[in-house]
Tab-separated table of C-alpha atoms and ligand atoms in Angstrom:
chain	number	residue	atom	x	y	z
Z	1	MET	CA	48.324	63.019	-56.425
Z	2	THR	CA	50.474	66.084	-56.015
Z	3	SER	CA	48.816	69.156	-54.689
Z	4	LEU	CA	49.759	70.802	-57.948
Z	5	THR	CA	47.925	68.227	-60.011
Z	6	ARG	CA	45.029	68.308	-57.671
Z	7	ARG	CA	44.723	72.040	-57.885
Z	8	ARG	CA	44.794	71.716	-61.626
Z	9	VAL	CA	42.025	69.152	-61.567
Z	10	LEU	CA	39.876	71.304	-59.340
Z	11	LYS	CA	40.487	74.331	-61.467
Z	12	THR	CA	39.579	72.397	-64.581
Z	13	ALA	CA	36.495	71.154	-62.845
Z	14	ALA	CA	35.457	74.669	-62.050
Z	15	LEU	CA	35.959	75.707	-65.633
Z	16	ALA	CA	34.027	72.744	-66.897
Z	17	GLY	CA	31.114	73.867	-64.768
Z	18	VAL	CA	30.880	76.966	-66.903
Z	19	GLY	CA	31.866	75.405	-70.191
Z	20	GLY	CA	30.427	72.201	-71.492
Z	21	VAL	CA	30.983	68.661	-70.408
Z	22	GLY	CA	28.394	66.186	-71.592
Z	23	LEU	CA	26.003	63.936	-69.784
Z	24	ALA	CA	28.565	61.184	-70.164
Z	25	ALA	CA	30.443	62.694	-67.274
Z	26	MET	CA	27.779	61.558	-64.881
Z	27	ALA	CA	28.136	57.891	-65.711
Z	28	ARG	CA	31.768	58.065	-64.775
Z	29	LEU	CA	31.399	59.586	-61.335
Z	30	SER	CA	31.731	56.443	-59.267
Z	31	GLY	CA	34.576	55.019	-61.330
Z	32	TRP	CA	36.565	58.189	-61.088
Z	33	ALA	CA	36.132	58.351	-57.365
Z	34	ALA	CA	37.259	54.755	-56.996
Z	35	ALA	CA	40.400	55.372	-58.980
Z	36	ALA	CA	41.267	58.673	-57.349
Z	37	PRO	CA	44.345	58.313	-55.171
Z	38	GLU	CA	43.092	60.971	-52.776
Z	39	PRO	CA	39.610	61.450	-51.394
Z	40	VAL	CA	37.166	63.402	-53.508
Z	41	VAL	CA	36.735	66.786	-51.899
Z	42	LEU	CA	33.108	67.733	-51.466
Z	43	LYS	CA	33.143	71.288	-50.262
Z	44	THR	CA	29.841	73.024	-49.732
Z	45	ALA	CA	29.642	76.304	-51.571
Z	46	LYS	CA	27.215	78.983	-52.589
Z	47	ILE	CA	27.126	79.131	-56.357
Z	48	GLN	CA	25.043	80.157	-59.301
Z	49	ALA	CA	23.369	77.390	-61.279
Z	50	ARG	CA	21.235	77.097	-64.336
Z	51	PHE	CA	18.103	74.940	-64.037
Z	52	MET	CA	15.910	76.162	-66.845
Z	53	ASP	CA	18.038	75.487	-69.859
Z	54	ILE	CA	17.748	72.470	-72.098
Z	55	GLY	CA	19.993	69.515	-72.847
Z	56	GLN	CA	23.520	69.166	-71.649
Z	57	THR	CA	23.716	72.266	-69.554
Z	58	ARG	CA	20.841	71.155	-67.415
Z	59	ALA	CA	22.381	67.764	-66.722
Z	60	MET	CA	25.637	69.396	-65.859
Z	61	ALA	CA	24.451	71.943	-63.415
Z	62	ARG	CA	23.261	69.215	-61.125
Z	63	LEU	CA	26.738	67.860	-60.766
Z	64	SER	CA	29.422	69.239	-58.593
Z	65	GLY	CA	32.310	70.760	-60.474
Z	66	TRP	CA	34.512	67.789	-59.686
Z	67	ALA	CA	32.091	65.277	-61.065
Z	68	ALA	CA	31.502	67.327	-64.164
Z	69	ALA	CA	35.191	67.100	-64.946
Z	70	ALA	CA	35.270	63.309	-64.834
Z	71	PRO	CA	35.217	62.007	-68.373
Z	72	GLU	CA	33.775	58.810	-69.739
Z	73	PRO	CA	36.548	56.208	-69.563
Z	74	VAL	CA	38.086	54.918	-72.742
Z	75	VAL	CA	37.912	51.137	-72.537
Z	76	LEU	CA	41.192	49.502	-73.430
Z	77	LYS	CA	40.649	45.776	-73.569
Z	78	THR	CA	43.595	43.571	-74.344
Z	79	ALA	CA	42.868	40.949	-76.983
Z	80	LYS	CA	44.612	38.269	-78.976
Z	81	ILE	CA	43.940	38.719	-82.675
Z	82	GLN	CA	45.273	37.924	-86.121
Z	83	ALA	CA	46.806	40.567	-88.350
Z	84	ARG	CA	48.554	40.625	-91.696
Z	85	PHE	CA	52.160	41.837	-91.851
Z	86	MET	CA	53.406	39.539	-94.614
Z	87	ASP	CA	51.935	38.576	-97.981
Z	88	ILE	CA	52.130	34.920	-97.141
Z	89	GLY	CA	49.343	35.119	-94.592
Z	90	GLN	CA	47.933	36.238	-91.279
Z	91	THR	CA	50.035	36.290	-88.144
Z	92	ARG	CA	48.445	34.613	-85.149
Z	93	ASP	CA	48.856	35.603	-81.482
Z	94	VAL	CA	49.042	39.312	-82.187
Z	95	LEU	CA	48.061	41.424	-79.169
Z	96	THR	CA	46.167	44.703	-79.251
Z	97	TYR	CA	43.816	46.950	-77.282
Z	98	GLY	CA	40.391	46.695	-78.882
Z	99	GLU	CA	39.140	44.167	-81.368
Z	100	ALA	CA	41.221	44.536	-84.484
Z	101	GLY	CA	44.252	46.294	-85.871
Z	102	MET	CA	46.689	48.601	-84.150
Z	103	PRO	CA	45.956	49.901	-80.642
Z	104	PRO	CA	43.934	53.123	-80.982
Z	105	VAL	CA	45.616	56.509	-81.011
Z	106	LEU	CA	44.410	58.084	-77.757
Z	107	ARG	CA	43.604	61.774	-77.843
Z	108	MET	CA	43.704	63.769	-74.651
Z	109	LYS	CA	43.637	67.473	-73.942
Z	110	LYS	CA	46.291	69.262	-71.973
Z	111	GLY	CA	44.953	70.102	-68.515
Z	112	GLU	CA	41.743	68.110	-68.928
Z	113	PRO	CA	40.993	64.901	-67.035
Z	114	PHE	CA	41.348	61.625	-68.871
Z	115	ALA	CA	40.136	58.219	-67.771
Z	116	ALA	CA	40.682	54.750	-69.144
Z	117	ARG	CA	39.598	51.344	-67.969
Z	118	LEU	CA	42.073	48.593	-68.728
Z	119	VAL	CA	40.189	45.333	-69.149
Z	120	ASN	CA	42.411	42.312	-69.398
Z	121	GLY	CA	41.184	39.909	-72.067
Z	122	ILE	CA	44.422	37.964	-72.556
Z	123	ASP	CA	45.726	35.048	-70.543
Z	124	ASP	CA	48.607	36.977	-69.001
Z	125	PRO	CA	48.602	39.670	-66.293
Z	126	THR	CA	49.162	43.198	-67.559
Z	127	THR	CA	49.174	46.939	-66.736
Z	128	ILE	CA	49.394	50.179	-68.707
Z	129	HIS	CA	52.194	52.716	-68.434
Z	130	TRP	CA	51.588	56.176	-69.940
Z	131	HIS	CA	55.044	56.821	-71.292
Z	132	GLY	CA	56.183	60.432	-70.885
Z	133	ILE	CA	53.006	61.704	-69.242
Z	134	ARG	CA	53.620	63.139	-65.794
Z	135	VAL	CA	50.920	61.216	-63.959
Z	136	PRO	CA	50.410	60.667	-60.221
Z	137	ASN	CA	52.469	57.702	-59.032
Z	138	LYS	CA	49.444	55.447	-58.511
Z	139	MET	CA	48.543	55.810	-62.187
Z	140	ASP	CA	51.998	54.950	-63.516
Z	141	GLY	CA	51.266	51.315	-64.281
Z	142	VAL	CA	54.358	49.707	-62.780
Z	143	PRO	CA	53.433	46.407	-61.107
Z	144	PHE	CA	54.385	45.970	-57.435
Z	145	LEU	CA	56.028	49.374	-57.214
Z	146	VAL	CA	52.758	51.286	-57.657
Z	147	GLN	CA	49.884	48.921	-58.482
Z	148	PRO	CA	48.955	45.248	-58.537
Z	149	TYR	CA	49.053	43.714	-61.965
Z	150	VAL	CA	45.715	43.077	-63.615
Z	151	TYR	CA	44.797	39.408	-63.981
Z	152	THR	CA	42.897	37.890	-66.851
Z	153	GLY	CA	39.283	39.046	-66.691
Z	154	ASP	CA	40.027	41.830	-64.193
Z	155	HIS	CA	40.147	45.550	-64.813
Z	156	PHE	CA	41.928	48.640	-63.524
Z	157	ASP	CA	40.788	52.249	-63.745
Z	158	TYR	CA	43.333	54.855	-64.712
Z	159	ALA	CA	42.506	58.534	-64.304
Z	160	PHE	CA	44.789	61.517	-64.602
Z	161	THR	CA	45.087	64.962	-66.097
Z	162	PRO	CA	47.916	65.272	-68.617
Z	163	PRO	CA	49.791	68.463	-67.741
Z	164	ASP	CA	51.781	68.569	-70.969
Z	165	ALA	CA	50.779	68.697	-74.631
Z	166	GLY	CA	52.671	66.595	-77.150
Z	167	THR	CA	53.158	63.093	-78.500
Z	168	PHE	CA	53.324	60.274	-75.960
Z	169	TRP	CA	52.536	56.572	-75.957
Z	170	TYR	CA	51.221	53.710	-73.866
Z	171	HIS	CA	52.282	50.138	-73.287
Z	172	PRO	CA	52.189	47.365	-70.677
Z	173	HIS	CA	54.762	47.169	-67.888
Z	174	CYS	CA	54.378	43.454	-67.228
Z	175	ASN	CA	55.906	40.660	-69.257
Z	176	THR	CA	56.905	43.628	-71.336
Z	177	LEU	CA	59.051	42.053	-74.023
Z	178	GLU	CA	56.410	39.539	-74.958
Z	179	GLN	CA	53.395	41.846	-74.699
Z	180	MET	CA	54.977	44.822	-76.463
Z	181	GLY	CA	56.697	42.564	-78.950
Z	182	HIS	CA	53.350	41.074	-79.925
Z	183	GLY	CA	51.624	44.419	-80.457
Z	184	LEU	CA	50.642	46.287	-77.274
Z	185	THR	CA	52.101	49.696	-78.125
Z	186	GLY	CA	49.838	52.658	-78.887
Z	187	VAL	CA	50.357	56.362	-79.513
Z	188	ILE	CA	48.909	59.205	-77.422
Z	189	VAL	CA	48.340	62.730	-78.670
Z	190	VAL	CA	47.807	65.375	-76.021
Z	191	GLU	CA	46.322	68.363	-77.768
Z	192	ASN	CA	46.851	71.987	-76.940
Z	193	PRO	CA	44.131	74.350	-78.176
Z	194	ASN	CA	46.787	77.051	-78.527
Z	195	ASP	CA	48.842	75.073	-81.031
Z	196	PRO	CA	49.695	76.772	-84.320
Z	197	LYS	CA	47.516	75.794	-87.239
Z	198	PHE	CA	48.574	72.992	-89.569
Z	199	ASP	CA	46.886	71.964	-92.807
Z	200	ALA	CA	47.158	68.264	-92.066
Z	201	GLU	CA	48.327	65.890	-89.372
Z	202	ALA	CA	49.451	62.278	-89.408
Z	203	ILE	CA	50.544	59.936	-86.664
Z	204	VAL	CA	53.095	57.213	-87.224
Z	205	ASN	CA	53.607	54.305	-84.846
Z	206	LEU	CA	56.925	52.695	-85.747
Z	207	ARG	CA	57.697	49.133	-84.764
Z	208	ASP	CA	58.937	45.768	-85.915
Z	209	TRP	CA	57.717	42.219	-85.586
Z	210	ARG	CA	59.817	39.108	-85.070
Z	211	LEU	CA	58.252	36.768	-87.591
Z	212	GLY	CA	59.498	33.707	-89.415
Z	213	ASP	CA	59.018	32.902	-93.101
Z	214	ASP	CA	55.564	31.539	-92.307
Z	215	ALA	CA	54.515	34.925	-90.846
Z	216	GLN	CA	54.302	33.471	-87.344
Z	217	PHE	CA	56.138	34.798	-84.295
Z	218	ILE	CA	59.557	33.366	-83.634
Z	219	GLN	CA	61.395	33.581	-80.325
Z	220	GLN	CA	61.286	37.183	-79.172
Z	221	PHE	CA	64.920	37.322	-78.140
Z	222	ARG	CA	68.282	35.658	-78.364
Z	223	PRO	CA	70.433	35.901	-75.239
Z	224	ARG	CA	73.576	36.721	-77.211
Z	225	ASP	CA	71.781	39.685	-78.801
Z	226	ALA	CA	70.185	40.769	-75.536
Z	227	ALA	CA	73.738	41.098	-74.218
Z	228	LYS	CA	74.558	43.455	-77.109
Z	229	THR	CA	72.240	45.748	-79.078
Z	230	GLY	CA	69.082	43.723	-78.536
Z	231	THR	CA	67.247	41.378	-80.880
Z	232	TYR	CA	65.794	43.051	-83.949
Z	233	GLY	CA	62.458	42.291	-85.534
Z	234	THR	CA	62.280	40.825	-89.015
Z	235	VAL	CA	59.343	42.785	-90.429
Z	236	ARG	CA	59.230	46.582	-90.158
Z	237	THR	CA	56.008	48.552	-90.026
Z	238	ALA	CA	54.501	51.993	-89.581
Z	239	ASN	CA	50.971	51.860	-88.191
Z	240	TRP	CA	51.167	48.074	-88.682
Z	241	LEU	CA	51.607	48.665	-92.439
Z	242	ASP	CA	54.472	48.632	-94.856
Z	243	GLN	CA	55.027	52.251	-95.908
Z	244	PRO	CA	51.638	53.859	-95.371
Z	245	GLN	CA	50.920	56.958	-97.446
Z	246	PHE	CA	49.200	60.070	-96.129
Z	247	ASP	CA	47.650	62.838	-98.212
Z	248	ALA	CA	48.351	66.462	-97.379
Z	249	PRO	CA	47.497	69.675	-99.220
Z	250	ALA	CA	50.175	70.739	-101.709
Z	251	GLY	CA	52.190	73.662	-100.390
Z	252	GLY	CA	50.613	73.100	-96.978
Z	253	LEU	CA	52.126	72.517	-93.559
Z	254	MET	CA	51.891	68.974	-92.287
Z	255	ARG	CA	52.377	67.932	-88.680
Z	256	LEU	CA	53.879	64.480	-88.552
Z	257	ARG	CA	53.936	62.841	-85.133
Z	258	VAL	CA	56.296	59.892	-84.965
Z	259	ALA	CA	56.644	57.462	-82.062
Z	260	ILE	CA	59.217	54.683	-81.836
Z	261	THR	CA	57.372	51.966	-79.982
Z	262	ASP	CA	59.652	49.141	-81.024
Z	263	VAL	CA	61.332	47.055	-78.332
Z	264	THR	CA	64.821	47.285	-79.850
Z	265	ARG	CA	65.407	49.423	-82.925
Z	266	ILE	CA	67.204	52.776	-82.945
Z	267	TYR	CA	66.354	54.972	-85.939
Z	268	ALA	CA	68.228	57.639	-87.893
Z	269	PHE	CA	65.555	59.802	-89.496
Z	270	ARG	CA	65.732	61.717	-92.735
Z	271	VAL	CA	63.026	63.412	-94.757
Z	272	GLU	CA	63.304	63.636	-98.524
Z	273	GLY	CA	61.230	65.508	-101.083
Z	274	GLY	CA	60.131	68.369	-98.877
Z	275	GLU	CA	61.373	70.836	-96.316
Z	276	ALA	CA	61.121	69.468	-92.779
Z	277	ALA	CA	61.846	70.762	-89.302
Z	278	VAL	CA	61.842	68.965	-85.973
Z	279	ILE	CA	59.506	71.025	-83.796
Z	280	ALA	CA	59.222	68.745	-80.762
Z	281	LEU	CA	61.047	65.811	-79.207
Z	282	ASP	CA	59.639	63.476	-76.587
Z	283	GLY	CA	56.523	65.558	-76.113
Z	284	ASN	CA	58.254	68.915	-75.681
Z	285	PRO	CA	58.963	71.742	-78.132
Z	286	VAL	CA	62.624	72.008	-79.130
Z	287	PRO	CA	64.311	75.321	-78.258
Z	288	GLN	CA	65.572	75.548	-81.831
Z	289	ARG	CA	64.051	73.817	-84.826
Z	290	PHE	CA	66.340	71.795	-87.044
Z	291	ALA	CA	66.207	69.550	-90.098
Z	292	PRO	CA	66.063	65.829	-89.278
Z	293	ASP	CA	69.316	64.855	-90.928
Z	294	ALA	CA	70.079	61.380	-89.629
Z	295	LEU	CA	68.489	62.295	-86.303
Z	296	LEU	CA	69.105	59.377	-83.934
Z	297	LEU	CA	66.207	58.376	-81.734
Z	298	GLY	CA	65.726	55.200	-79.750
Z	299	PRO	CA	62.870	53.059	-78.484
Z	300	GLY	CA	60.425	55.127	-76.452
Z	301	GLN	CA	61.281	58.424	-78.135
Z	302	ARG	CA	59.005	60.617	-80.232
Z	303	MET	CA	59.505	63.445	-82.669
Z	304	GLU	CA	57.160	65.918	-84.236
Z	305	LEU	CA	57.984	67.248	-87.653
Z	306	ALA	CA	56.590	70.230	-89.478
Z	307	ILE	CA	56.789	69.434	-93.175
Z	308	ARG	CA	56.208	71.921	-95.924
Z	309	MET	CA	54.576	69.901	-98.688
Z	310	PRO	CA	55.764	70.392	-102.275
Z	311	ASP	CA	53.707	72.726	-104.471
Z	312	GLN	CA	53.036	70.175	-107.134
Z	313	GLU	CA	50.078	67.859	-106.892
Z	314	GLY	CA	51.164	64.226	-106.596
Z	315	ALA	CA	54.671	65.026	-105.355
Z	316	ILE	CA	55.925	62.643	-102.671
Z	317	VAL	CA	57.745	63.355	-99.414
Z	318	SER	CA	59.282	60.388	-97.666
Z	319	LEU	CA	60.274	59.692	-94.089
Z	320	GLY	CA	63.166	57.265	-94.006
Z	321	ASP	CA	65.440	55.467	-91.593
Z	322	ILE	CA	69.005	55.602	-92.869
Z	323	ARG	CA	70.644	53.762	-89.973
Z	324	GLY	CA	72.535	50.591	-90.738
Z	325	THR	CA	73.103	48.972	-94.067
Z	326	LYS	CA	69.520	48.807	-95.295
Z	327	PRO	CA	67.926	52.246	-95.490
Z	328	LYS	CA	64.165	52.000	-95.307
Z	329	VAL	CA	61.318	54.274	-96.343
Z	330	LEU	CA	58.950	54.220	-93.387
Z	331	ALA	CA	56.055	56.312	-94.654
Z	332	THR	CA	55.266	58.747	-97.464
Z	333	LEU	CA	53.210	61.904	-97.845
Z	334	ARG	CA	51.475	62.839	-101.093
Z	335	ALA	CA	50.679	66.416	-102.065
Z	336	THR	CA	47.090	66.976	-103.131
Z	337	GLY	CA	45.249	69.871	-104.787
Z	338	SER	CA	46.679	73.234	-105.734
Z	339	SER	CA	49.364	74.792	-103.611
Z	340	LEU	CA	48.473	76.546	-100.377
Z	341	LYS	CA	51.822	78.322	-100.668
Z	342	ARG	CA	52.579	78.260	-96.987
Z	343	ASP	CA	55.954	78.922	-95.447
Z	344	LEU	CA	57.600	76.862	-92.691
Z	345	ARG	CA	59.018	80.039	-91.195
Z	346	ASP	CA	55.519	81.375	-90.573
Z	347	LEU	CA	54.763	78.551	-88.191
Z	348	ALA	CA	54.401	79.961	-84.693
Z	349	PRO	CA	56.363	78.236	-81.915
Z	350	LEU	CA	54.709	75.529	-79.850
Z	351	GLU	CA	53.853	76.566	-76.323
Z	352	ALA	CA	56.310	75.282	-73.712
Z	353	ASN	CA	54.928	72.701	-71.291
Z	354	PRO	CA	54.671	73.658	-67.600
Z	355	VAL	CA	57.743	71.694	-66.545
Z	356	PRO	CA	59.448	73.433	-63.616
Z	357	GLU	CA	62.842	74.932	-64.364
Z	358	VAL	CA	65.714	73.178	-62.611
Z	359	ASP	CA	67.840	75.399	-60.369
Z	360	LEU	CA	71.386	74.293	-61.018
Z	361	ALA	CA	72.912	76.322	-58.209
Z	362	SER	CA	71.072	74.358	-55.535
Z	363	ALA	CA	70.897	71.033	-57.363
Z	364	LYS	CA	72.208	67.859	-55.754
Z	365	HIS	CA	74.009	65.460	-58.046
Z	366	ILE	CA	73.186	61.787	-58.454
Z	367	ALA	CA	75.859	59.657	-60.083
Z	368	LEU	CA	74.608	56.875	-62.244
Z	369	SER	CA	76.574	54.381	-64.273
Z	370	LEU	CA	75.371	51.977	-66.904
Z	371	SER	CA	77.417	48.847	-67.178
Z	372	ALA	CA	77.468	45.268	-68.298
Z	373	THR	CA	77.418	42.603	-65.632
Z	374	ALA	CA	77.976	38.923	-65.267
Z	375	GLU	CA	76.358	38.765	-61.897
Z	376	ASN	CA	73.285	36.634	-61.810
Z	377	VAL	CA	70.101	37.504	-60.096
Z	378	PRO	CA	67.555	34.940	-59.086
Z	379	SER	CA	64.352	35.465	-61.033
Z	380	ASP	CA	61.271	35.185	-60.986
Z	381	SER	CA	57.881	36.800	-60.991
Z	382	ILE	CA	54.976	36.837	-63.355
Z	383	CYS	CA	55.873	40.205	-64.835
Z	384	GLY	CA	59.542	39.719	-64.159
Z	385	THR	CA	62.732	38.641	-65.781
Z	386	LEU	CA	63.928	36.950	-68.926
Z	387	GLY	CA	66.134	34.716	-66.808
Z	388	TYR	CA	69.426	36.467	-67.527
Z	389	SER	CA	71.228	39.499	-66.249
Z	390	PHE	CA	73.560	41.214	-68.633
Z	391	TRP	CA	73.258	44.823	-67.483
Z	392	ALA	CA	73.343	46.937	-64.359
Z	393	ILE	CA	72.751	50.451	-63.065
Z	394	ASN	CA	75.288	51.457	-60.419
Z	395	LYS	CA	76.417	47.843	-60.478
Z	396	VAL	CA	73.017	46.489	-59.449
Z	397	PRO	CA	71.211	44.356	-62.024
Z	398	TRP	CA	67.441	44.425	-61.584
Z	399	PRO	CA	64.750	43.589	-64.129
Z	400	GLY	CA	61.989	45.632	-62.471
Z	401	ASP	CA	58.314	44.637	-62.208
Z	402	THR	CA	59.123	42.188	-59.421
Z	403	PRO	CA	57.733	41.873	-55.901
Z	404	ASP	CA	61.226	42.214	-54.408
Z	405	PRO	CA	62.481	45.614	-55.484
Z	406	THR	CA	66.048	46.525	-54.733
Z	407	ALA	CA	66.654	49.653	-52.714
Z	408	PRO	CA	65.971	52.857	-54.613
Z	409	LEU	CA	68.915	54.366	-56.408
Z	410	ALA	CA	68.408	57.554	-54.447
Z	411	GLU	CA	65.876	59.173	-52.188
Z	412	LEU	CA	64.962	62.646	-53.385
Z	413	LYS	CA	63.288	65.418	-51.456
Z	414	LEU	CA	60.023	66.632	-52.870
Z	415	GLY	CA	60.432	69.968	-54.603
Z	416	LYS	CA	64.234	69.921	-54.567
Z	417	ASN	CA	66.526	70.182	-57.584
Z	418	TYR	CA	68.630	67.334	-58.945
Z	419	VAL	CA	71.116	66.587	-61.668
Z	420	ILE	CA	71.652	63.009	-62.781
Z	421	ASP	CA	75.253	62.541	-63.913
Z	422	MET	CA	74.837	59.501	-66.073
Z	423	GLU	CA	77.714	57.616	-67.589
Z	424	ASN	CA	77.519	54.867	-70.164
Z	425	LEU	CA	80.380	52.427	-69.584
Z	426	THR	CA	79.261	50.099	-72.361
Z	427	PRO	CA	79.881	50.054	-76.118
Z	428	GLN	CA	76.126	49.994	-76.795
Z	429	ALA	CA	73.561	52.801	-76.974
Z	430	HIS	CA	70.838	52.950	-74.320
Z	431	PRO	CA	67.627	54.999	-74.490
Z	432	MET	CA	67.267	55.770	-70.777
Z	433	HIS	CA	63.723	56.551	-69.646
Z	434	LEU	CA	62.651	58.244	-66.405
Z	435	HIS	CA	59.063	57.841	-65.240
Z	436	GLY	CA	56.996	60.576	-63.621
Z	437	MET	CA	59.137	63.649	-64.234
Z	438	SER	CA	60.645	65.360	-67.248
Z	439	PHE	CA	64.301	66.339	-67.260
Z	440	LYS	CA	66.302	68.938	-69.119
Z	441	VAL	CA	69.336	67.797	-71.072
Z	442	LEU	CA	72.158	69.976	-69.719
Z	443	SER	CA	75.322	68.701	-71.320
Z	444	SER	CA	76.978	65.776	-73.019
Z	445	SER	CA	80.606	64.689	-73.173
Z	446	THR	CA	80.359	63.690	-76.820
Z	447	ARG	CA	78.132	66.211	-78.596
Z	448	GLN	CA	76.488	69.582	-78.649
Z	449	VAL	CA	73.067	69.204	-77.103
Z	450	GLN	CA	70.062	71.478	-77.124
Z	451	PRO	CA	68.529	72.004	-73.687
Z	452	VAL	CA	65.530	69.857	-74.608
Z	453	ILE	CA	62.978	68.707	-72.066
Z	454	SER	CA	62.468	64.976	-72.292
Z	455	ASP	CA	61.687	61.692	-70.595
Z	456	THR	CA	64.051	59.488	-72.616
Z	457	TYR	CA	67.684	60.194	-73.444
Z	458	LEU	CA	69.559	58.093	-75.971
Z	459	MET	CA	72.946	57.481	-74.348
Z	460	GLN	CA	75.683	56.870	-76.889
Z	461	PRO	CA	78.535	54.435	-76.178
Z	462	ASN	CA	80.839	55.865	-73.518
Z	463	GLU	CA	78.881	59.098	-73.296
Z	464	LYS	CA	78.467	61.111	-70.107
Z	465	VAL	CA	75.425	63.290	-69.808
Z	466	GLN	CA	73.806	65.603	-67.280
Z	467	LEU	CA	70.055	65.613	-66.858
Z	468	GLY	CA	68.474	68.182	-64.545
Z	469	PHE	CA	65.015	68.171	-63.005
Z	470	VAL	CA	62.890	69.255	-60.085
Z	471	ALA	CA	61.670	66.325	-57.977
Z	472	ASP	CA	58.100	67.595	-57.916
Z	473	ASN	CA	56.216	64.306	-58.222
Z	474	PRO	CA	56.132	62.108	-55.099
Z	475	GLY	CA	56.475	58.355	-55.386
Z	476	ASP	CA	58.713	55.611	-56.713
Z	477	TRP	CA	59.760	56.250	-60.296
Z	478	LEU	CA	61.463	53.781	-62.583
Z	479	LEU	CA	64.515	54.657	-64.556
Z	480	HIS	CA	65.418	52.100	-67.193
Z	481	CYS	CA	66.737	51.393	-70.622
Z	482	HIS	CA	63.935	51.196	-73.185
Z	483	ILE	CA	65.605	48.488	-75.213
Z	484	ILE	CA	63.330	46.028	-73.505
Z	485	GLU	CA	65.838	43.186	-73.412
Z	486	HIS	CA	68.261	45.496	-71.618
Z	487	GLN	CA	65.543	46.653	-69.229
Z	488	LYS	CA	64.514	43.100	-68.442
Z	489	THR	CA	68.038	41.754	-68.070
Z	490	GLY	CA	69.139	44.264	-65.471
Z	491	MET	CA	69.200	47.833	-66.741
Z	492	THR	CA	66.410	49.020	-64.481
Z	493	SER	CA	66.341	50.963	-61.254
Z	494	TYR	CA	64.172	53.548	-59.557
Z	495	ILE	CA	64.296	56.742	-57.576
Z	496	ARG	CA	62.100	57.629	-54.645
Z	497	VAL	CA	60.687	61.127	-54.214
Z	498	VAL	CA	59.358	61.870	-50.725
G	501	C2O	CU1	57.905	53.308	-71.775
G	501	C2O	CU2	59.003	52.082	-68.031
G	501	C2O	O1	58.448	52.656	-69.892
G	502	CU	CU1	70.040	49.566	-73.131
């Protein structure tokens, strides 16, 4: 845990001692301590305490501040279920967290501790990665690099304090193509109490399924596609449904959180029927709002839209993907009641997340090239490869999640500034994801870019881009393409921050 995070936890704990954390906190004390990467600090202190009150407060005062901050863990148990994606019948061998349906949307609060227990109920080892959340390295969910994978019947306790508000997501980092492809992708909302007020909110988890005519899974990938854009699913869903509809007050402001959790598909978003503005990308507010007019986002990326609903009751706003030859309506919003007559321009800005500002003057540059490769790498581990290598970072193909990591791409000094000069030497697009730290998009060779803060950048064919960040989170951090077939056939590496 960084000292920064730790200070934040302790501060939160102190606040919680005054505020109100329920009795539930107590039950979690031992679990939290077990999962904590650094020893629990028990510092004697002279304090004020309340012993004569009733209910929650009384229970709380007996706990130290630290313990009071430890929340009840959310139990995320992997399970094999059936679900219906096609009229013809149920699909077997669907994977989820929980007992039925889509993995739950997890709600966390910025700056408040969160805990989850992963219980593995499927016959395949697994882990959870908290995509985009700047967690301590030990909580990052990458097998071998930071934690052992979790065998069938075993569990692992995750505990961290999300420093940033926004839309994030979670997924396994072991046998990733299969496990994500079969359903293990869930959305995370980190709330900020200071957010501007919306009249409605909806969350959309976008993904496909590779099913045959009988509604059963077919082979998750074809090597010839893995060597190009990746293998697409055959059935497209939002929240595991075909075109879900959400109600929102007419004339009101709707917050639509969208996460692309698919293993392959790149989207080009457009909103029709109402005024819409992109207010955040990849968990961070955009410096300047803009209309989503064919906005390209890849696997792993998220966007938040503010949508001004039409005034007329029953009017429909649609979110569509216009990429490729078959445009698709992903979800719709329906105006209800009489108009609230709100104005998009009245919406206050979202608060910036506490991501340190990169100092370009002192920044060291790290050159990074994405290329195709013919070189073959011996597989194999349980979480490991697909048996092919088609891609490489700085000429080294590595599938990640293996017990024999290659050398890190670079060793970074804790607290120092860096710029990744990344070059895409291939004719395909690659959504490149960095674990553990958020970067600022500085420049691109092919387009005007806003200086957005992000964890995933969609590299266009032959694009060169500069991503700046402060190496403020110690540990080994993966950097990989989020088209999972690319990731698992070589386009994976990692940086070390010490
Ligand atoms: Cu969303 Cu390494 O992953
Ligand atoms: Cu890729």
